[in-house]
XYZ file of C-alpha atoms in Angstrom:
769
model
C -49.510 116.074 -46.773
C -49.743 119.889 -46.906
C -47.396 122.091 -48.917
C -45.411 123.053 -45.871
C -44.841 119.421 -44.985
C -43.813 118.715 -48.567
C -41.304 121.535 -48.483
C -39.889 120.229 -45.227
C -39.290 116.737 -46.616
C -38.680 117.383 -50.306
C -35.087 118.621 -49.974
C -33.823 115.560 -48.107
C -35.742 113.351 -50.505
C -34.210 115.125 -53.495
C -30.754 114.722 -51.906
C -31.352 111.000 -51.290
C -32.545 110.654 -54.847
C -29.446 112.345 -56.199
C -27.212 110.109 -54.084
C -29.100 107.051 -55.276
C -28.925 108.120 -58.921
C -25.192 108.817 -58.574
C -24.623 105.396 -57.047
C -26.702 103.707 -59.755
C -24.839 105.596 -62.478
C -21.469 104.583 -60.998
C -22.587 100.948 -60.782
C -23.858 101.075 -64.364
C -20.419 102.135 -65.591
C -18.789 99.088 -64.015
C -19.064 96.239 -66.547
C -20.768 93.072 -65.477
C -18.984 89.842 -66.432
C -21.688 89.032 -68.993
C -20.997 92.347 -70.771
C -17.508 91.074 -71.621
C -17.902 87.294 -71.658
C -21.314 87.094 -73.284
C -22.587 84.969 -70.391
C -22.753 85.119 -66.614
C -20.167 83.002 -64.793
C -22.099 80.041 -63.422
C -24.215 79.520 -66.525
C -24.344 75.865 -67.542
C -21.878 74.732 -70.204
C -20.039 78.059 -70.368
C -16.332 78.571 -69.677
C -14.198 81.684 -70.150
C -10.879 81.731 -71.967
C -7.904 83.365 -70.286
C -8.037 86.193 -72.849
C -11.663 86.875 -71.850
C -10.807 86.830 -68.152
C -7.899 89.222 -68.700
C -10.140 91.478 -70.763
C -12.747 91.569 -68.027
C -10.315 92.486 -65.263
C -8.666 95.164 -67.386
C -12.057 96.721 -68.183
C -12.955 96.557 -64.507
C -9.727 98.398 -63.705
C -10.526 101.081 -66.280
C -14.090 101.551 -65.048
C -13.715 101.367 -61.261
C -11.678 103.389 -58.783
C -11.876 100.386 -56.432
C -9.800 98.075 -58.638
C -6.126 98.142 -59.689
C -4.864 95.311 -61.904
C -1.148 94.481 -61.861
C 0.631 92.230 -64.341
C 3.336 90.262 -62.513
C 4.990 88.379 -65.382
C 4.432 85.655 -67.942
C 3.501 82.024 -67.389
C 5.420 78.955 -68.550
C 3.671 79.212 -71.927
C 4.087 82.973 -72.152
C 0.722 84.533 -71.245
C 0.312 87.320 -68.666
C -0.342 86.588 -64.997
C -2.240 89.237 -63.044
C -3.741 90.089 -59.717
C -6.311 92.735 -58.838
C -5.922 94.911 -55.747
C -9.450 95.779 -54.595
C -10.270 98.235 -51.817
C -11.811 101.634 -51.204
C -10.580 104.430 -53.494
C -8.891 106.091 -50.521
C -7.040 102.900 -49.585
C -5.912 102.331 -53.174
C -4.428 105.838 -53.240
C -2.338 104.875 -50.206
C -1.358 101.292 -51.043
C 2.321 101.854 -50.381
C 1.569 103.274 -46.939
C -0.415 100.161 -45.986
C 2.191 97.867 -47.484
C 4.846 99.496 -45.306
C 2.677 99.169 -42.194
C 2.207 95.484 -42.922
C 5.918 94.967 -43.567
C 6.729 96.430 -40.155
C 4.200 94.236 -38.398
C 5.569 91.195 -40.247
C 9.101 91.961 -39.068
C 9.103 94.035 -35.854
C 12.851 94.557 -36.245
C 11.886 97.265 -38.756
C 10.670 99.605 -36.007
C 11.380 100.097 -32.313
C 9.646 96.741 -31.727
C 7.585 97.777 -28.771
C 3.925 97.019 -28.262
C 2.909 100.668 -28.018
C 4.193 101.467 -31.507
C 2.755 98.228 -32.841
C -0.629 99.230 -31.444
C -0.500 102.484 -33.456
C 0.353 100.584 -36.625
C -2.447 98.093 -36.001
C -4.956 100.921 -35.470
C -3.973 102.355 -38.844
C -3.400 99.210 -40.915
C -5.762 97.127 -43.041
C -6.322 93.374 -43.133
C -4.548 92.032 -46.213
C -6.513 89.181 -47.820
C -5.102 87.178 -50.733
C -7.674 85.173 -52.720
C -6.184 82.632 -55.130
C -8.223 80.834 -57.775
C -7.747 78.189 -60.439
C -4.497 76.491 -59.439
C -6.110 73.275 -60.753
C -7.601 74.232 -64.074
C -10.255 71.522 -64.276
C -11.666 73.045 -61.060
C -13.280 75.681 -63.235
C -15.569 77.298 -60.662
C -13.004 79.457 -58.909
C -11.738 81.276 -62.000
C -15.352 82.036 -62.927
C -16.094 83.083 -59.331
C -13.167 85.521 -59.342
C -15.083 87.729 -61.779
C -18.282 87.574 -59.718
C -16.365 88.492 -56.555
C -14.553 91.351 -58.275
C -17.724 92.744 -59.836
C -19.618 92.823 -56.552
C -16.739 94.533 -54.773
C -16.381 97.055 -57.601
C -20.050 97.914 -58.053
C -22.030 97.367 -54.846
C -22.814 100.059 -52.307
C -24.166 97.597 -49.782
C -23.016 98.557 -46.257
C -21.171 95.251 -45.833
C -19.267 95.812 -49.075
C -18.334 99.343 -48.007
C -17.113 97.967 -44.674
C -15.003 95.332 -46.465
C -13.511 97.928 -48.826
C -12.712 100.314 -45.973
C -11.106 97.740 -43.691
C -9.337 95.334 -46.027
C -7.091 95.269 -49.046
C -8.012 92.312 -51.240
C -5.469 90.820 -53.624
C -7.421 88.647 -56.064
C -5.608 86.228 -58.395
C -8.099 85.026 -61.046
C -5.938 82.011 -61.900
C -2.687 80.590 -60.571
C -2.449 78.523 -63.768
C -3.622 80.617 -66.747
C -2.144 78.174 -69.284
C -4.471 75.494 -67.977
C -7.538 77.722 -68.337
C -7.298 77.472 -72.109
C -6.207 73.815 -72.168
C -9.383 72.880 -70.277
C -11.700 75.281 -72.135
C -10.447 74.206 -75.576
C -11.078 70.553 -74.727
C -14.471 71.312 -73.175
C -15.604 73.289 -76.222
C -14.319 70.543 -78.542
C -16.327 67.847 -76.746
C -19.446 69.919 -75.994
C -22.537 68.084 -77.199
C -20.669 64.789 -77.574
C -20.702 61.735 -75.280
C -17.363 62.985 -73.910
C -18.647 66.346 -72.683
C -17.296 67.092 -69.221
C -14.280 64.781 -69.386
C -10.815 65.992 -68.449
C -8.447 66.772 -71.340
C -6.077 63.993 -72.484
C -3.068 66.135 -71.536
C -1.695 67.790 -68.424
C -3.376 71.127 -67.734
C -0.040 72.654 -66.797
C 2.809 72.226 -69.281
C 5.017 70.363 -66.836
C 3.324 69.624 -63.554
C -0.423 69.207 -64.003
C -2.175 68.835 -60.651
C 1.136 69.165 -58.790
C 1.253 72.918 -59.326
C 0.030 73.385 -55.762
C 2.673 71.007 -54.370
C 5.465 73.415 -55.311
C 5.235 75.972 -52.489
C 8.504 75.089 -50.763
C 10.622 74.041 -53.771
C 9.560 76.926 -56.078
C 10.479 75.099 -59.293
C 7.695 76.569 -61.426
C 7.474 80.054 -62.927
C 3.908 80.553 -61.690
C 4.852 79.705 -58.097
C 7.849 82.020 -58.218
C 5.789 84.926 -59.564
C 3.043 84.624 -56.955
C 5.500 84.197 -54.077
C 7.908 86.930 -55.163
C 5.384 89.500 -56.426
C 2.432 89.009 -54.057
C 3.133 86.946 -50.918
C 6.542 88.460 -50.185
C 5.467 91.986 -51.091
C 2.195 92.068 -49.140
C 2.521 89.403 -46.401
C -1.244 88.721 -46.222
C -2.852 87.872 -42.897
C -5.382 85.611 -44.669
C -5.005 83.513 -47.809
C -8.216 82.066 -49.250
C -7.287 79.250 -51.639
C -10.414 78.269 -53.602
C -10.589 74.671 -54.876
C -13.019 71.960 -55.956
C -13.225 68.337 -54.866
C -15.055 65.200 -56.054
C -18.752 65.024 -56.878
C -19.864 62.435 -54.332
C -18.773 63.791 -50.953
C -19.524 66.980 -49.045
C -20.733 70.052 -50.914
C -18.082 72.194 -49.191
C -15.045 71.673 -46.984
C -13.696 74.418 -44.741
C -11.036 74.326 -41.983
C -10.260 73.386 -39.250
C -7.989 70.831 -40.864
C -7.850 67.273 -39.603
C -4.771 66.074 -37.755
C -1.840 66.156 -38.047
C -0.629 69.742 -38.177
C 3.015 70.230 -39.108
C 4.730 71.060 -35.784
C 6.424 74.245 -37.033
C 3.149 75.987 -37.913
C 2.830 78.833 -35.344
C 0.095 78.358 -32.740
C -1.488 81.662 -33.779
C -1.972 80.299 -37.313
C -3.719 77.190 -35.984
C -5.899 79.365 -33.775
C -6.675 81.612 -36.752
C -7.721 78.967 -39.254
C -9.867 77.205 -36.655
C -11.625 80.432 -35.719
C -12.156 81.656 -39.290
C -13.100 78.281 -40.773
C -15.683 77.611 -38.057
C -17.077 81.118 -38.464
C -17.502 80.626 -42.229
C -19.122 77.202 -41.821
C -21.601 78.558 -39.250
C -22.339 81.595 -41.403
C -23.057 79.532 -44.527
C -25.226 77.093 -42.588
C -27.194 80.059 -41.222
C -27.738 81.174 -44.830
C -29.181 77.769 -45.735
C -26.191 76.083 -47.379
C -26.042 72.311 -46.961
C -23.439 69.537 -46.952
C -20.666 71.476 -45.176
C -17.831 69.637 -43.446
C -14.926 70.783 -41.280
C -12.117 68.928 -39.498
C -12.011 66.240 -42.196
C -10.326 65.121 -45.428
C -7.556 67.755 -45.590
C -4.630 68.159 -43.203
C -2.122 70.943 -42.535
C 1.008 68.810 -42.658
C 3.147 69.811 -45.597
C 4.488 73.273 -46.516
C 4.284 72.228 -50.176
C 0.648 73.436 -50.113
C 0.774 76.055 -47.346
C 3.454 78.699 -47.889
C 1.483 81.273 -45.909
C 1.377 79.140 -42.737
C 5.093 79.845 -42.276
C 4.851 83.481 -43.387
C 2.278 84.888 -40.992
C -0.877 84.108 -42.982
C -3.769 81.805 -42.166
C -4.589 79.580 -45.159
C -8.282 78.909 -45.649
C -8.613 76.071 -48.133
C -12.151 75.710 -49.451
C -13.168 72.672 -51.502
C -16.542 72.768 -53.255
C -18.054 69.670 -54.873
C -17.593 69.488 -58.653
C -19.858 68.740 -61.576
C -18.511 67.673 -65.004
C -16.509 70.855 -65.659
C -19.445 73.191 -66.534
C -21.926 70.384 -67.299
C -24.543 69.655 -64.622
C -24.867 66.266 -62.961
C -27.468 64.512 -60.864
C -26.268 62.905 -57.635
C -28.525 60.396 -55.901
C -28.439 60.387 -52.117
C -27.224 56.784 -51.980
C -24.340 57.684 -54.317
C -22.793 59.942 -51.663
C -19.652 58.404 -50.198
C -17.927 58.869 -46.814
C -14.655 60.756 -46.608
C -12.024 60.934 -43.905
C -13.762 61.795 -40.591
C -17.261 62.372 -41.979
C -20.172 60.708 -43.782
C -22.174 63.022 -46.092
C -25.336 60.991 -45.359
C -25.230 61.579 -41.596
C -25.452 64.721 -39.475
C -22.442 65.101 -37.158
C -20.762 67.869 -35.129
C -18.369 68.490 -38.053
C -20.884 67.882 -40.868
C -24.283 69.211 -41.824
C -26.930 69.926 -42.625
C -27.272 66.854 -44.834
C -27.669 67.500 -48.568
C -30.270 65.078 -49.929
C -28.831 64.893 -53.428
C -30.253 66.157 -56.708
C -28.989 68.286 -59.565
C -25.619 69.981 -59.132
C -24.658 72.796 -61.483
C -21.661 75.025 -62.085
C -23.920 77.797 -60.744
C -24.190 75.931 -57.431
C -20.397 75.802 -57.309
C -19.961 79.537 -57.945
C -22.720 80.283 -55.407
C -20.957 78.319 -52.671
C -17.594 79.828 -53.611
C -18.660 83.461 -53.736
C -20.734 83.225 -50.561
C -17.813 81.641 -48.706
C -15.465 84.354 -49.999
C -17.700 87.174 -48.764
C -18.166 85.438 -45.418
C -14.387 85.390 -45.068
C -14.111 89.034 -46.117
C -16.744 90.103 -43.601
C -14.767 88.404 -40.836
C -11.536 90.024 -42.048
C -13.197 93.451 -41.982
C -15.065 93.040 -38.694
C -11.959 91.755 -36.908
C -9.328 93.938 -38.575
C -7.432 94.791 -35.395
C -7.569 91.209 -34.147
C -6.118 89.872 -37.403
C -3.344 92.460 -37.402
C -2.596 91.884 -33.717
C -2.322 88.123 -34.272
C -0.058 88.780 -37.270
C 2.187 91.030 -35.168
C 2.404 88.427 -32.407
C 3.669 85.857 -34.943
C 6.392 88.228 -36.118
C 7.254 89.238 -32.558
C 7.638 85.587 -31.481
C 9.822 84.855 -34.504
C 12.358 87.627 -33.880
C 12.556 87.389 -30.069
C 15.930 86.597 -28.463
C 16.554 82.869 -27.878
C 17.497 81.621 -24.423
C 20.438 79.378 -23.612
C 18.459 76.133 -23.890
C 17.132 76.881 -27.389
C 18.759 76.313 -30.747
C 19.804 79.633 -32.184
C 20.771 78.625 -35.713
C 21.167 75.953 -38.360
C 24.521 75.323 -39.998
C 24.165 73.858 -43.483
C 27.201 72.081 -44.929
C 28.281 69.617 -47.623
C 25.972 71.328 -50.096
C 25.987 69.386 -53.366
C 23.796 71.914 -55.228
C 24.365 75.417 -53.917
C 22.122 77.089 -56.504
C 19.138 74.862 -55.708
C 19.284 75.565 -51.978
C 19.967 79.263 -52.472
C 16.893 79.520 -54.723
C 14.654 78.052 -52.015
C 16.071 80.352 -49.338
C 15.726 83.454 -51.498
C 12.160 82.758 -52.627
C 11.055 81.996 -49.070
C 12.776 85.097 -47.604
C 15.036 83.066 -45.322
C 18.016 85.127 -44.203
C 21.387 83.372 -44.340
C 25.072 84.115 -44.123
C 27.893 82.337 -45.898
C 30.390 80.844 -43.470
C 33.658 79.842 -45.071
C 36.443 77.704 -43.700
C 39.124 75.562 -45.341
C 41.492 77.183 -47.806
C 41.061 79.687 -50.618
C 41.606 76.979 -53.241
C 39.446 74.409 -51.434
C 36.825 76.272 -49.392
C 34.573 74.566 -46.891
C 31.230 76.132 -47.740
C 28.561 76.446 -45.093
C 25.462 78.519 -44.588
C 24.458 79.964 -41.239
C 20.708 80.406 -40.793
C 19.774 82.127 -37.549
C 16.488 81.314 -35.886
C 15.883 84.899 -34.814
C 14.206 85.984 -38.068
C 10.604 86.272 -39.284
C 10.335 83.040 -41.267
C 12.653 80.693 -39.387
C 9.762 78.255 -38.928
C 9.792 77.669 -42.683
C 13.508 76.850 -42.639
C 12.966 74.566 -39.661
C 10.126 72.726 -41.399
C 12.166 71.915 -44.514
C 15.494 71.215 -42.764
C 14.227 68.816 -40.122
C 13.390 65.181 -40.718
C 9.680 64.475 -40.367
C 8.275 61.961 -37.904
C 4.730 61.517 -39.169
C 2.412 60.080 -36.491
C 1.151 56.509 -36.821
C -2.565 57.311 -37.163
C -5.122 54.475 -37.259
C -8.883 54.248 -37.563
C -11.158 52.147 -35.336
C -10.383 49.070 -37.482
C -6.628 49.611 -37.103
C -6.236 50.704 -40.716
C -3.709 53.518 -41.260
C -5.363 56.884 -41.844
C -3.813 58.202 -45.074
C -2.337 61.694 -45.194
C -3.963 64.055 -47.669
C -0.713 64.308 -49.624
C 2.694 62.982 -48.535
C 4.472 62.658 -45.188
C 8.010 63.955 -45.871
C 9.384 67.274 -47.076
C 13.005 67.236 -45.863
C 14.827 69.361 -48.413
C 18.094 68.519 -46.674
C 17.622 64.873 -47.731
C 16.065 65.595 -51.112
C 18.893 67.939 -52.094
C 21.656 66.097 -50.235
C 23.167 68.487 -47.707
C 23.906 68.287 -43.998
C 22.067 70.342 -41.386
C 23.091 70.827 -37.772
C 21.055 72.724 -35.181
C 23.403 74.730 -32.941
C 22.955 76.585 -29.671
C 25.842 78.978 -30.230
C 27.224 80.727 -33.284
C 30.021 78.988 -35.206
C 33.077 80.788 -36.577
C 32.462 84.369 -37.723
C 30.807 84.612 -41.132
C 32.574 85.947 -44.200
C 29.916 87.452 -46.399
C 30.001 88.605 -49.993
C 31.421 85.638 -51.845
C 29.523 83.461 -54.302
C 28.776 79.776 -54.001
C 31.105 77.226 -55.598
C 30.785 76.547 -59.305
C 30.103 72.834 -59.537
C 29.435 72.779 -63.243
C 32.885 73.349 -64.692
C 33.446 74.138 -68.354
C 32.311 71.772 -71.085
C 32.802 73.520 -74.370
C 30.459 71.956 -76.914
C 27.843 69.731 -75.261
C 26.644 66.481 -76.753
C 22.840 66.274 -77.244
C 21.495 62.877 -76.235
C 18.095 61.939 -77.736
C 15.608 60.615 -75.175
C 11.992 59.592 -75.757
C 9.505 59.965 -72.894
C 6.365 57.849 -73.039
C 3.230 59.997 -73.009
C -0.097 58.285 -72.383
C -3.439 59.876 -73.197
C -4.209 59.268 -69.530
C -2.088 62.224 -68.382
C 0.669 61.261 -65.940
C 2.017 64.055 -63.742
C 5.326 62.220 -63.478
C 5.692 62.449 -67.258
C 5.529 66.229 -66.967
C 8.070 66.328 -64.152
C 10.391 64.098 -66.220
C 10.172 66.502 -69.148
C 10.768 69.383 -66.779
C 14.032 68.159 -65.311
C 15.383 66.903 -68.660
C 14.183 69.736 -70.883
C 13.803 72.836 -68.775
C 16.678 75.278 -68.708
C 17.001 74.819 -64.950
C 18.177 71.238 -65.325
C 19.431 71.171 -68.926
C 23.133 70.597 -68.257
C 24.253 67.159 -67.204
C 27.383 68.177 -65.353
C 29.237 64.861 -65.180
C 29.714 64.297 -68.916
C 28.609 67.625 -70.385
C 25.550 66.064 -71.976
C 22.242 67.743 -72.751
C 19.024 65.820 -73.198
C 17.082 66.204 -76.434
C 13.648 64.966 -75.359
C 10.627 64.038 -77.457
C 7.271 62.462 -76.571
C 6.521 58.882 -77.586
C 2.880 57.851 -77.878
C 1.043 54.547 -78.219
C 0.696 54.822 -81.978
C 4.452 55.311 -82.484
C 5.215 52.305 -80.294
C 2.747 50.156 -82.208
C 4.264 51.310 -85.520
C 7.767 50.549 -84.236
C 8.676 54.214 -84.838
C 11.411 54.814 -82.255
C 13.404 58.043 -82.644
C 16.003 57.457 -79.914
C 17.939 54.677 -78.225
C 16.563 55.465 -74.745
C 12.891 55.461 -73.734
C 11.641 56.509 -70.283
C 8.312 55.279 -68.910
C 7.404 57.670 -66.051
C 5.440 56.629 -62.965
C 2.074 55.288 -64.103
C 0.002 52.196 -63.384
C 0.710 49.126 -65.554
C -2.918 49.026 -66.704
C -2.801 52.658 -67.874
C 0.281 51.899 -69.945
C -0.979 48.643 -71.429
C -4.656 49.476 -71.988
C -5.137 53.243 -71.599
C -8.660 54.641 -71.773
C -11.352 52.075 -72.507
C -13.302 52.293 -75.758
C -16.292 54.599 -75.374
C -14.864 56.571 -72.459
C -13.024 59.043 -74.723
C -12.898 59.768 -78.461
C -11.407 56.785 -80.298
C -8.095 58.496 -81.059
C -7.405 58.773 -77.307
C -8.304 55.219 -76.305
C -6.083 52.178 -75.845
C -2.527 51.781 -74.586
C 0.669 50.300 -75.974
C -1.128 46.957 -76.302
C 0.417 43.540 -76.840
C 1.790 44.570 -80.231
C 3.535 47.544 -78.630
C 5.020 45.296 -75.939
C 6.533 43.057 -78.615
C 7.998 46.075 -80.403
C 9.509 47.349 -77.143
C 11.048 43.907 -76.521
C 12.637 43.932 -79.994
C 13.854 47.500 -79.365
C 15.745 46.396 -76.241
C 17.115 43.210 -77.761
C 18.525 45.274 -80.633
C 20.458 47.483 -78.186
C 17.969 50.039 -76.844
C 17.505 51.128 -73.229
C 14.159 51.154 -71.446
C 13.939 53.060 -68.148
C 10.884 52.463 -65.957
C 10.080 54.702 -62.989
C 8.213 53.603 -59.870
C 4.898 51.841 -60.684
C 5.829 51.577 -64.373
C 8.448 49.027 -63.263
C 5.637 46.561 -62.559
C 4.554 46.905 -66.199
C 8.030 45.862 -67.317
C 8.204 42.948 -64.871
C 4.835 41.616 -66.038
C 5.126 42.197 -69.772
C 8.767 41.180 -70.309
C 8.695 38.242 -67.886
C 11.729 39.564 -66.007
C 13.426 37.515 -63.250
C 12.283 40.106 -60.703
C 9.335 40.130 -58.273
C 7.658 43.116 -56.608
C 7.467 42.084 -52.940
C 4.928 44.820 -52.090
C 2.242 43.322 -54.353
C -0.737 42.004 -52.469
C 0.291 43.402 -49.079
C -2.531 44.952 -47.047
C -2.255 48.488 -45.705
C -2.338 47.163 -42.177
C 0.903 45.306 -42.900
C 2.684 47.707 -45.246
C 2.098 51.405 -45.916
C 4.640 54.048 -46.930
C 2.731 57.111 -48.233
C 5.296 59.538 -49.641
C 8.394 59.109 -47.466
C 12.166 59.328 -47.832
C 13.998 56.039 -47.356
C 17.694 55.155 -47.069
C 19.345 53.196 -49.895
C 22.745 51.593 -50.298
C 24.366 51.836 -53.731
C 26.714 49.556 -55.650
C 29.278 52.127 -56.757
C 30.718 49.755 -59.351
C 27.585 50.245 -61.457
C 27.772 53.008 -64.109
C 24.303 54.079 -62.969
C 25.768 55.006 -59.552
C 28.626 57.015 -61.059
C 29.509 60.048 -58.920
C 27.080 59.051 -56.168
C 27.812 58.503 -52.454
C 27.624 55.011 -50.987
C 24.392 55.883 -49.169
C 21.566 57.734 -50.883
C 17.786 58.100 -50.715
C 14.652 56.908 -52.455
C 11.348 58.764 -52.662
C 8.895 55.950 -51.878
C 5.227 56.521 -52.771
C 3.095 53.652 -54.068
C 6.403 52.090 -54.985
C 7.576 48.549 -55.726
C 10.562 46.837 -54.091
C 12.301 43.992 -55.852
C 13.210 40.432 -55.020
C 15.722 39.367 -57.655
C 16.214 35.789 -58.846
C 19.701 34.360 -59.251
C 20.266 35.459 -62.821
C 23.423 36.684 -64.520
C 21.374 39.211 -66.488
C 20.367 41.160 -63.349
C 22.497 43.747 -61.532
C 21.306 45.333 -58.286
C 22.297 49.005 -58.241
C 20.520 50.074 -55.020
C 18.892 48.210 -52.146
C 17.280 49.044 -48.834
C 19.188 48.302 -45.598
C 18.709 44.832 -44.147
C 17.929 46.364 -40.745
C 14.309 47.671 -40.889
C 15.121 50.364 -38.318
C 17.611 51.926 -40.742
C 15.209 52.252 -43.683
C 13.073 55.316 -42.826
C 14.808 58.693 -42.980
C 11.792 61.015 -43.001
C 8.011 60.541 -43.039
C 6.060 57.394 -42.187
C 6.898 53.748 -42.932
C 4.549 51.092 -41.643
C 5.948 47.561 -42.086
C 9.352 48.647 -43.380
C 10.638 45.150 -42.640
C 8.762 43.906 -45.714
C 11.307 45.626 -47.956
C 14.421 45.217 -45.768
C 17.360 44.104 -47.894
C 15.286 44.253 -51.087
C 16.406 45.954 -54.261
C 15.307 49.495 -55.050
C 17.034 49.895 -58.434
C 18.018 47.105 -60.816
C 19.369 46.699 -64.315
C 18.289 43.720 -66.404
C 20.311 42.990 -69.530
C 18.189 41.747 -72.404
C 19.841 40.880 -75.729
C 22.089 43.797 -76.681
C 20.143 46.282 -74.575
C 18.975 46.795 -71.020
C 15.928 47.467 -68.896
C 16.388 49.670 -65.823
C 13.807 49.475 -63.068
C 13.561 52.306 -60.546
C 11.479 51.283 -57.537
C 11.066 54.979 -56.699
C 10.770 58.386 -58.377
C 14.353 59.674 -58.851
C 13.060 63.016 -60.174
C 10.254 63.414 -57.615
C 8.381 66.708 -58.267
C 11.603 68.307 -59.478
C 12.767 68.284 -55.839
C 14.918 65.173 -55.309
C 18.168 66.589 -56.662
C 20.049 63.960 -54.666
C 18.835 61.235 -57.034
C 18.740 63.120 -60.345
C 22.211 61.710 -61.231
C 20.874 58.151 -61.047
C 18.346 58.941 -63.758
C 20.888 60.906 -65.794
C 23.385 58.048 -65.564
C 20.729 55.501 -66.504
C 20.125 57.453 -69.714
C 23.728 58.347 -70.522
C 25.316 54.966 -69.805
């Protein structure tokens, strides 16, 4: 090259070099996760504490003009919850502008609501993507992946990353359950290098609700749910929500939507179209990149709003489920250990599964690799199809607020509300608009709520007000196909209020008054000591029981002005006959878990064993001396077996083909002469899920408090009940007097997930009386 040629090309080369050096210098200033954690997320046997994760995101915020971290409040146990807004520097400077654009598209009533104006907003707006990690804290990969995702977005100048930053606003939640991050890490570190490395902790990894923290997205009982809904979902109205999870070790390596049937009928058609399109795109993209063991249209359904808030608020939910290892400890999976799931076999290529993974080692690094790759595939689609995502989002809002014709229902009228505050909380958190409609007299008002269908999120109200008719799905051997979770979510039944769909407006609303005060004035309340059995095999129902008895939301027992002073009761205390109260509750748990607990060698010795035969004898003496034992759901079978009660569980031994009720709401008839039914209506409900039903012998010691109707057609109120005739006329709640005390058997969960307010009084009465 001659000097003239060099001069011609040297200036552009120097400019490119300067640009490159500038980019490298900027990237160098952005801390990598290992700079803060001391390891790279995905390294074997390494987990981050919540303090480390917080520290990393705050340092990322300080170092990068692409990241803004916002603290949204404190968790149940008092640590900060955060999310990171990640986008181009220019977009971050104008976040409020884009939030306002999105709010208008979500609710076209906010502008002139014509397509021409909407088109201008769509041309200007950005795709809002919410990525949520770590709702289940033993699924450790997603919290670790959040830092890898954030670092790449903050530091890379790859053209695809620039496109994503320019066209989307990413809201990244490193953990939906920060308390659990430390519960799991502390246990993992404690057992590292022992035979128990990789086991789950012997306690719930959320103070109250354990694994049920992602079943709370229509009841909003938990602080973490409320914060994420109020401070992120309802502020930003994302078009896409990517909810990153893990699943078992011996199935597919990765699940992505489409979801298997059924889809809850109130999910807008545009949402179904969106998750099918995006999930299939991601699966194809990952397969093209060489990822194996990917399934779609299997395992997970889109039935209940308890896991899919966004489906009723304009956002497509992309659930991803990556195969687990033993927390951060690698495993080896042999090909013949792989097991079929619903609608796929991981050992066979199929239209909705492949390519086949042949087995081998599986590391936490494999998990983070699948998770981060899937996340960037989703983000590429969100950026490439920005206008399409915003247009679909607008169409959902436009459909929701359109005028109704004469043949359509225009509103719901809600009446006979037994717990005004509970219903109002759900409506407020879910952004359902309502008006108070008051009749009757000033001294004795007839309280009603009017909820008009012409509003953005009416489909959410419709989904929780209606009674569910879950389809009778069978496989090729006529076995019922189980739902992924439960089949009923009728808040109207769970909270005990009446709902009527109307085609014309009732009497004019009178707005501005408060709901009725049902609690009255008690003066000094009497604390009632209650022990709750706590196994080292963590029972979610134990946490929910503590929640409704101990949490401030449910502290006051309105009928007799009693508060519950709860304390845990473990196996050792029962075996030592160390009872601190006169009432003991055994939450829903299998009889074997209660009696035997963890087997020797499966956990450290101090966490093995159950109440044992000695504990059973002590419990029997406790009752005979005047104590009260309350058993919930499956725990009732423990009592029947161990205390030789004159009661039989008629569901025992029945095949699924003959009897199957997977999480449904059933009708019960109460004996109002029983103190346990004090203040209750003649007809009530039971949450039936893996539940017993009782045949009672002729015995003066036994009182039936609740039973199912004798007509099988009258039993099911909402959900799915196969073979309901098997429990027709059988008892659902009984009291057995034993010596000076009593044993109370609930054949259902009266405090189900903190949602079944209609049956809380039965549990309260069982304790207080």
